[in-house]
Coordinates of C-alpha atoms and ligand atoms in Angstrom, one line a residue:
M1406 CA 3.5 14.3 37.3
K1407 CA 6.3 11.8 35.4
K1408 CA 6.1 8.2 37.2
S1409 CA 8.0 6.2 36.6
N1410 CA 5.5 3.7 34.3
F1411 CA 2.6 6.5 32.9
I1412 CA -0.6 3.9 32.2
T1413 CA -2.9 6.0 29.7
L1414 CA -5.9 4.8 28.3
G1415 CA -7.9 6.2 25.7
V1416 CA -11.0 5.8 23.6
E1417 CA -12.4 7.1 20.3
S1418 CA -16.1 7.1 19.6
S1419 CA -15.8 10.0 17.0
C1420 CA -17.8 8.2 14.4
D1421 CA -18.4 4.2 14.0
E1422 CA -15.9 2.9 15.8
T1423 CA -15.8 2.1 20.0
G1424 CA -11.6 2.3 19.7
I1425 CA -10.0 1.7 23.7
A1426 CA -6.4 1.2 24.2
L1427 CA -3.4 1.6 26.2
Y1428 CA -0.3 3.4 26.3
S1429 CA 2.3 2.8 28.9
S1430 CA 5.3 5.7 28.8
N1431 CA 7.7 2.0 30.1
Q1432 CA 6.6 -0.4 26.4
G1433 CA 4.6 2.2 24.4
L1434 CA 1.1 -0.1 23.3
I1435 CA 0.2 -2.3 25.4
A1436 CA -3.0 -3.3 24.7
N1437 CA -5.7 -1.8 21.6
S1438 CA -9.3 -3.3 21.2
L1439 CA -12.4 -2.1 18.9
F1440 CA -15.0 -2.6 17.4
S1441 CA -16.2 -1.2 14.0
Q1442 CA -19.9 0.2 13.0
S1443 CA -20.0 -0.8 9.1
D1444 CA -21.2 -3.2 9.2
I1445 CA -24.6 -2.2 11.2
H1446 CA -24.5 1.8 9.0
A1447 CA -23.9 -0.3 5.6
K1448 CA -27.5 -1.1 5.3
Y1449 CA -28.6 2.4 5.4
G1450 CA -25.9 3.6 2.7
G1451 CA -23.8 6.0 6.0
V1452 CA -23.6 6.6 9.3
V1453 CA -26.8 7.2 11.7
P1454 CA -25.8 9.5 14.2
E1455 CA -28.1 7.9 16.7
I1456 CA -28.0 4.9 15.6
A1457 CA -23.8 5.2 16.8
S1458 CA -24.5 6.6 19.7
R1459 CA -26.3 3.9 21.2
D1460 CA -23.8 1.3 20.0
H1461 CA -20.9 3.6 21.6
I1462 CA -23.2 3.2 24.4
Q1463 CA -23.9 -1.0 24.9
R1464 CA -19.5 -1.4 23.2
V1465 CA -17.7 1.0 25.9
I1466 CA -17.1 -0.6 29.3
P1467 CA -16.5 -4.7 27.7
L1468 CA -14.0 -3.6 24.9
I1469 CA -12.0 -1.4 28.3
N1470 CA -12.3 -4.4 30.4
E1471 CA -10.5 -6.2 27.4
V1472 CA -8.0 -4.1 27.8
L1473 CA -7.9 -4.0 31.1
T1474 CA -8.0 -8.6 31.1
S1475 CA -5.3 -8.7 28.6
T1476 CA -3.2 -6.5 29.6
K1477 CA -3.7 -7.8 33.9
L1478 CA -4.0 -4.8 34.7
S1479 CA -7.3 -3.0 37.3
L1480 CA -8.9 0.2 36.6
L1481 CA -6.4 1.6 39.8
D1482 CA -3.6 1.3 37.3
I1483 CA -4.1 3.5 35.1
N1484 CA -3.0 7.0 35.3
G1485 CA -4.3 9.4 33.4
V1486 CA -7.8 9.0 31.1
C1487 CA -7.9 10.7 27.6
Y1488 CA -11.0 10.3 24.7
T1489 CA -11.4 11.7 21.3
A1490 CA -13.7 15.8 22.7
G1491 CA -14.4 16.2 18.8
P1492 CA -14.3 17.2 15.2
G1493 CA -16.9 13.9 15.9
L1494 CA -20.6 12.7 16.1
A1495 CA -22.1 14.7 18.9
G1496 CA -24.3 12.3 20.7
A1497 CA -20.8 9.9 19.8
L1498 CA -18.2 11.8 21.0
L1499 CA -20.9 12.2 24.7
V1500 CA -20.2 8.2 25.3
G1501 CA -16.3 8.3 25.1
A1502 CA -16.6 11.6 27.8
S1503 CA -18.7 10.1 29.7
I1504 CA -16.9 7.2 30.6
A1505 CA -13.6 8.8 30.2
K1506 CA -14.6 11.4 32.3
S1507 CA -16.1 9.1 34.8
I1508 CA -13.0 6.9 35.4
A1509 CA -10.7 9.8 35.8
W1510 CA -13.3 11.8 38.1
S1511 CA -13.9 8.0 39.7
L1512 CA -10.1 7.8 40.8
N1513 CA -9.0 10.6 40.8
I1514 CA -6.8 10.8 37.9
P1515 CA -6.5 13.5 35.3
A1516 CA -8.5 13.8 32.5
L1517 CA -7.7 15.0 29.1
A1518 CA -9.4 15.7 26.2
V1519 CA -8.2 14.6 22.2
N1520 CA -8.3 16.0 19.0
H1521 CA -9.4 13.2 17.0
M1522 CA -7.2 14.7 14.2
E1523 CA -3.8 14.8 16.2
G1524 CA -4.3 11.2 16.8
H1525 CA -4.1 10.7 12.8
L1526 CA -1.4 12.8 13.1
L1527 CA 0.5 11.3 15.2
S1528 CA -0.4 7.5 14.5
P1529 CA 2.6 7.1 12.3
L1530 CA 4.5 7.2 16.5
L1531 CA 2.8 4.3 16.9
E1532 CA 5.6 2.9 15.5
Q1533 CA 8.4 5.1 14.8
N1534 CA 8.9 6.7 18.7
K1535 CA 12.5 8.0 17.0
L1536 CA 10.3 10.2 13.8
K1537 CA 10.0 14.2 15.3
P1538 CA 8.6 17.0 14.1
P1539 CA 9.2 19.5 12.1
F1540 CA 7.7 17.7 9.3
L1541 CA 4.9 17.9 6.6
A1542 CA 1.7 16.0 7.7
L1543 CA -1.1 14.4 4.9
L1544 CA -4.0 13.4 6.5
V1545 CA -6.7 11.9 4.3
S1546 CA -10.1 10.4 6.5
G1547 CA -13.5 10.1 5.1
G1548 CA -13.9 13.6 6.9
H1549 CA -11.3 14.9 6.2
T1550 CA -8.5 16.7 4.1
M1551 CA -5.7 17.8 5.4
L1552 CA -2.1 19.5 4.6
V1553 CA -0.7 20.2 8.0
D1554 CA 3.2 22.3 9.0
V1555 CA 3.7 20.5 11.9
K1556 CA 6.4 23.1 13.4
D1557 CA 5.9 20.9 16.7
I1558 CA 3.7 18.3 18.6
G1559 CA 1.0 21.1 19.3
D1560 CA 1.9 23.5 16.7
Y1561 CA 0.1 22.9 14.0
K1562 CA -0.5 25.4 10.8
I1563 CA -3.8 23.8 8.1
L1564 CA -1.9 24.6 4.9
G1565 CA -4.6 24.1 2.6
E1566 CA -7.8 21.4 2.9
S1567 CA -11.0 20.8 1.2
L1568 CA -13.6 23.0 1.1
D1569 CA -16.3 20.2 0.3
D1570 CA -15.9 16.8 0.0
A1571 CA -12.7 14.5 2.3
A1572 CA -11.0 12.0 -0.2
G1573 CA -12.1 9.2 1.7
E1574 CA -16.5 10.4 1.6
A1575 CA -15.4 11.2 -2.0
F1576 CA -14.1 7.0 -2.8
D1577 CA -17.5 6.0 -0.2
K1578 CA -19.5 8.3 -2.5
T1579 CA -18.4 7.3 -5.6
A1580 CA -18.3 3.7 -4.9
K1581 CA -22.0 4.2 -3.6
I1582 CA -23.1 5.8 -7.1
M1583 CA -21.8 2.1 -8.5
G1584 CA -23.9 0.7 -5.7
L1585 CA -20.5 -1.0 -4.1
G1586 CA -21.8 -0.7 -0.8
Y1587 CA -20.7 1.3 2.0
P1588 CA -18.4 2.4 3.0
G1589 CA -16.8 1.1 -0.2
G1590 CA -13.4 3.2 0.1
V1591 CA -11.7 -0.1 0.2
A1592 CA -13.8 -2.0 -2.8
L1593 CA -13.5 1.1 -5.1
A1594 CA -10.1 0.2 -4.6
K1595 CA -10.4 -3.6 -5.0
L1596 CA -11.8 -3.3 -8.1
A1597 CA -10.0 -0.2 -9.4
K1598 CA -6.6 -3.0 -9.8
S1599 CA -8.6 -4.7 -12.3
G1600 CA -10.0 -1.6 -14.5
N1601 CA -7.4 -0.5 -17.3
E1602 CA -6.2 2.9 -17.0
K1603 CA -5.9 3.7 -20.4
M1604 CA -10.3 4.1 -20.4
F1605 CA -11.2 7.2 -19.2
E1606 CA -8.9 10.6 -18.5
F1607 CA -10.3 11.8 -14.9
P1608 CA -10.0 16.1 -14.4
K1609 CA -7.4 16.7 -10.8
P1610 CA -9.0 19.3 -9.3
M1611 CA -7.3 22.3 -8.0
T1612 CA -4.3 20.8 -9.6
N1613 CA -3.8 24.5 -12.1
R1614 CA -4.2 27.0 -9.2
P1615 CA -2.3 28.2 -6.9
G1616 CA -3.0 27.4 -3.1
L1617 CA -2.9 24.0 -1.2
D1618 CA -7.0 23.5 -0.5
F1619 CA -8.4 20.2 -1.8
S1620 CA -12.3 20.1 -4.3
F1621 CA -13.1 16.0 -5.3
S1622 CA -17.1 16.5 -5.5
G1623 CA -16.9 17.4 -8.5
L1624 CA -14.4 14.6 -9.3
K1625 CA -17.3 12.7 -7.7
T1626 CA -19.8 14.0 -9.8
F1627 CA -17.4 12.8 -13.4
A1628 CA -17.6 9.2 -11.9
R1629 CA -21.2 9.5 -11.7
N1630 CA -22.0 11.0 -15.7
T1631 CA -19.0 8.8 -16.7
F1632 CA -20.5 5.6 -15.1
I1633 CA -24.6 6.9 -16.1
K1634 CA -22.6 6.6 -20.0
Y1635 CA -20.5 3.6 -19.8
P1636 CA -22.7 1.3 -16.6
K1637 CA -20.9 -1.8 -17.5
Q1638 CA -16.9 -0.7 -17.1
K1639 CA -16.5 -0.3 -13.2
A1640 CA -13.6 -1.0 -12.8
D1641 CA -12.4 1.3 -15.5
I1642 CA -14.3 3.9 -13.9
A1643 CA -12.1 2.9 -10.0
K1644 CA -9.3 3.0 -12.1
A1645 CA -9.5 6.5 -13.2
F1646 CA -11.0 7.7 -10.2
E1647 CA -8.4 6.6 -7.7
V1648 CA -5.4 7.6 -10.1
A1649 CA -7.0 11.5 -10.1
I1650 CA -6.9 11.3 -6.3
T1651 CA -3.8 10.2 -5.7
K1652 CA -2.9 12.1 -8.6
T1653 CA -4.4 15.7 -7.5
L1654 CA -2.9 14.6 -3.3
M1655 CA 0.9 14.2 -5.3
I1656 CA 0.8 16.7 -7.1
K1657 CA -0.5 19.0 -3.6
C1658 CA 1.8 17.7 -1.1
K1659 CA 5.1 17.9 -3.7
K1660 CA 3.9 21.6 -3.6
A1661 CA 3.3 21.7 0.1
L1662 CA 7.0 19.8 0.2
E1663 CA 8.7 23.0 -1.7
Q1664 CA 7.1 25.4 0.1
T1665 CA 7.7 24.3 3.6
K1666 CA 11.3 22.8 3.0
H1667 CA 11.0 19.5 4.9
N1668 CA 12.6 16.8 4.2
T1669 CA 9.8 14.4 5.4
L1670 CA 6.1 13.9 4.8
I1671 CA 3.3 11.3 7.0
V1672 CA 0.0 10.4 5.7
A1673 CA -2.1 9.0 7.7
G1674 CA -6.5 8.6 8.1
G1675 CA -8.2 6.1 6.3
V1676 CA -6.9 6.2 2.8
G1677 CA -3.5 6.3 3.8
A1678 CA -3.9 2.5 3.7
N1679 CA -4.8 3.1 0.2
V1680 CA -2.3 1.0 -1.9
S1681 CA -1.7 2.8 -4.7
L1682 CA -1.9 6.1 -3.1
R1683 CA 1.5 5.2 -1.2
S1684 CA 3.3 3.8 -4.7
E1685 CA 2.7 7.2 -6.4
L1686 CA 3.6 9.5 -2.6
N1687 CA 6.4 6.9 -2.1
N1688 CA 7.6 7.5 -6.3
M1689 CA 7.3 11.1 -5.3
G1690 CA 9.6 11.4 -2.5
E1691 CA 12.5 8.6 -3.9
K1692 CA 12.9 11.2 -6.5
L1693 CA 12.8 14.8 -4.1
K1694 CA 14.3 12.4 -2.0
V1695 CA 11.9 13.8 0.8
K1696 CA 11.4 10.2 4.2
L1697 CA 7.6 8.6 4.3
F1698 CA 6.0 7.4 7.5
Y1699 CA 3.0 6.0 7.4
P1700 CA 1.1 4.3 10.3
R1701 CA 0.7 0.7 10.2
L1702 CA -2.8 -0.5 8.3
E1703 CA -4.9 -1.1 11.1
F1704 CA -4.3 2.4 12.8
C1705 CA -4.6 4.4 9.5
T1706 CA -8.6 3.9 10.1
D1707 CA -10.1 5.3 13.5
N1708 CA -9.4 3.0 16.2
G1709 CA -7.9 4.0 20.3
A1710 CA -4.2 4.3 20.2
M1711 CA -3.6 6.7 18.1
I1712 CA -6.0 8.5 21.0
A1713 CA -4.0 7.0 24.0
L1714 CA -0.9 8.3 22.0
A1715 CA -1.9 11.8 21.8
G1716 CA -3.3 11.9 24.9
H1717 CA -0.8 10.5 27.1
L1718 CA 2.2 12.9 25.4
R1719 CA 0.0 15.7 26.3
L1720 CA -0.5 14.0 30.0
L1721 CA 3.5 14.1 30.3
K1722 CA 3.6 17.5 29.4
G1723 CA 0.9 18.0 32.7
Q1724 CA -1.7 18.6 30.2
K1725 CA -5.2 18.1 32.0
D1726 CA -8.6 19.3 32.1
E1727 CA -9.4 21.9 33.7
S1728 CA -12.7 20.0 35.1
Y1729 CA -14.9 16.2 35.3
E1730 CA -17.3 18.2 33.3
I1731 CA -18.2 16.5 30.8
N1732 CA -17.3 19.0 27.7
I1733 CA -17.5 18.0 23.2
R1734 CA -16.1 20.2 20.6
P1735 CA -18.3 18.9 17.6
R1736 CA -16.0 21.4 15.0
W1737 CA -13.1 21.7 16.8
S1738 CA -9.1 23.2 13.9
L1739 CA -6.4 21.8 15.2
E1740 CA -4.5 25.3 14.5
E1741 CA -7.3 26.2 18.6
L1742 CA -4.8 23.4 20.0
Ligands
KG4_3170 O1 -9.7 7.8 9.3 P1 -10.9 7.5 9.0 O2 -11.3 5.7 9.2 O3 -12.6 8.3 9.6 C1 -12.6 9.7 9.5 O4 -12.2 10.0 10.5 O5 -12.9 10.1 9.1 O6 -11.0 6.9 7.5 C2 -12.1 6.2 6.9 C3 -12.2 6.8 5.3 C4 -13.1 6.4 4.7 O7 -13.7 7.3 4.0 C5 -13.1 4.6 3.9 O8 -13.9 4.3 2.0 C6 -11.1 5.0 3.6 O9 -11.2 5.9 4.8 N1 -10.8 4.1 3.4 C7 -10.1 4.2 1.7 C8 -9.3 3.0 1.9 N2 -9.6 2.6 3.3 C9 -9.9 2.8 4.3 N3 -10.6 4.4 0.8 C10 -9.3 4.4 -0.4 N4 -8.8 3.4 0.1 C11 -8.7 2.5 0.2 N5 -7.6 1.5 1.1
ZN3171 ZN1 -10.9 9.2 11.7

């Protein structure tokens, strides 16, 4: 399987971003193209699955052509194709899986299903290729919040996860309550910058009890009730909300680091782009002598590069789908890998 230069095409279409990338064993990431549908879904206040699928259909081939043109490569130069098979929206996943399997089948090269969360988890390796497990991973995206004990690439134990709203979802819903649009995580974080931290104190859910699970839905309700009472203090509410989420995530990371004895923490997923979270975690890292790694900002949110990398590592180990049949796994836990 190992060729002198193995080039992997990665396809991401699990939600509202179409991401296509090329990863080369000699040069690392050589091309990365993305189309975000967030403006399309904004007017509905959330992702509309059918619209997402239809848009992926229109984007995949132009984006594949774009990465090939930018690298002056042709489809014939590709040695393997990997695609997000789950978790995600079924119709959206099917678009990526169909094009990936069709290309692999027509070129008679391996195809490989990639778990979207493993893509996020390995995304810091796009820059830090010397970073090696074991380490602890905090995955904070729009759909998931979890702490993962990474014993090796492919060997994952979930130590704790969100029982209701994920961190990103709580950011988005709270932003929506305050009329900040969709997806509002970034807007809420921006507004929080001008907020006064001393105005409100929000609860830090589940930090006083043992265990590493998360629950952010009550925090969102707390924010709503505060907003109804003090509608003119949006920035202060945004600040209190952001502080509560970032401190909760920090406290849980600290517990997980003590529990696992790891001295490396990687943070990935959309909320990993949050500046307050990064500074809170960096302070904790300094105190505990724990090294922290984050993906580049553009690779925190969904992208094809992380899928190309995660698939590339597995393809090089000789893993591939058993057939060219188009299969997806809308629910697919990291622990099943
Ligand atoms: O990882 P991602 O692209 O999607 C999933 O796989 O779910 O993460 C998107 C989430 C959204 O909820 C978005 O509001 C949130 O990440 N997000 C942020 C920031 N940037 C993105 N939340 C807080 N602060 C940010 N700077
Ligand atoms: Zn994601």
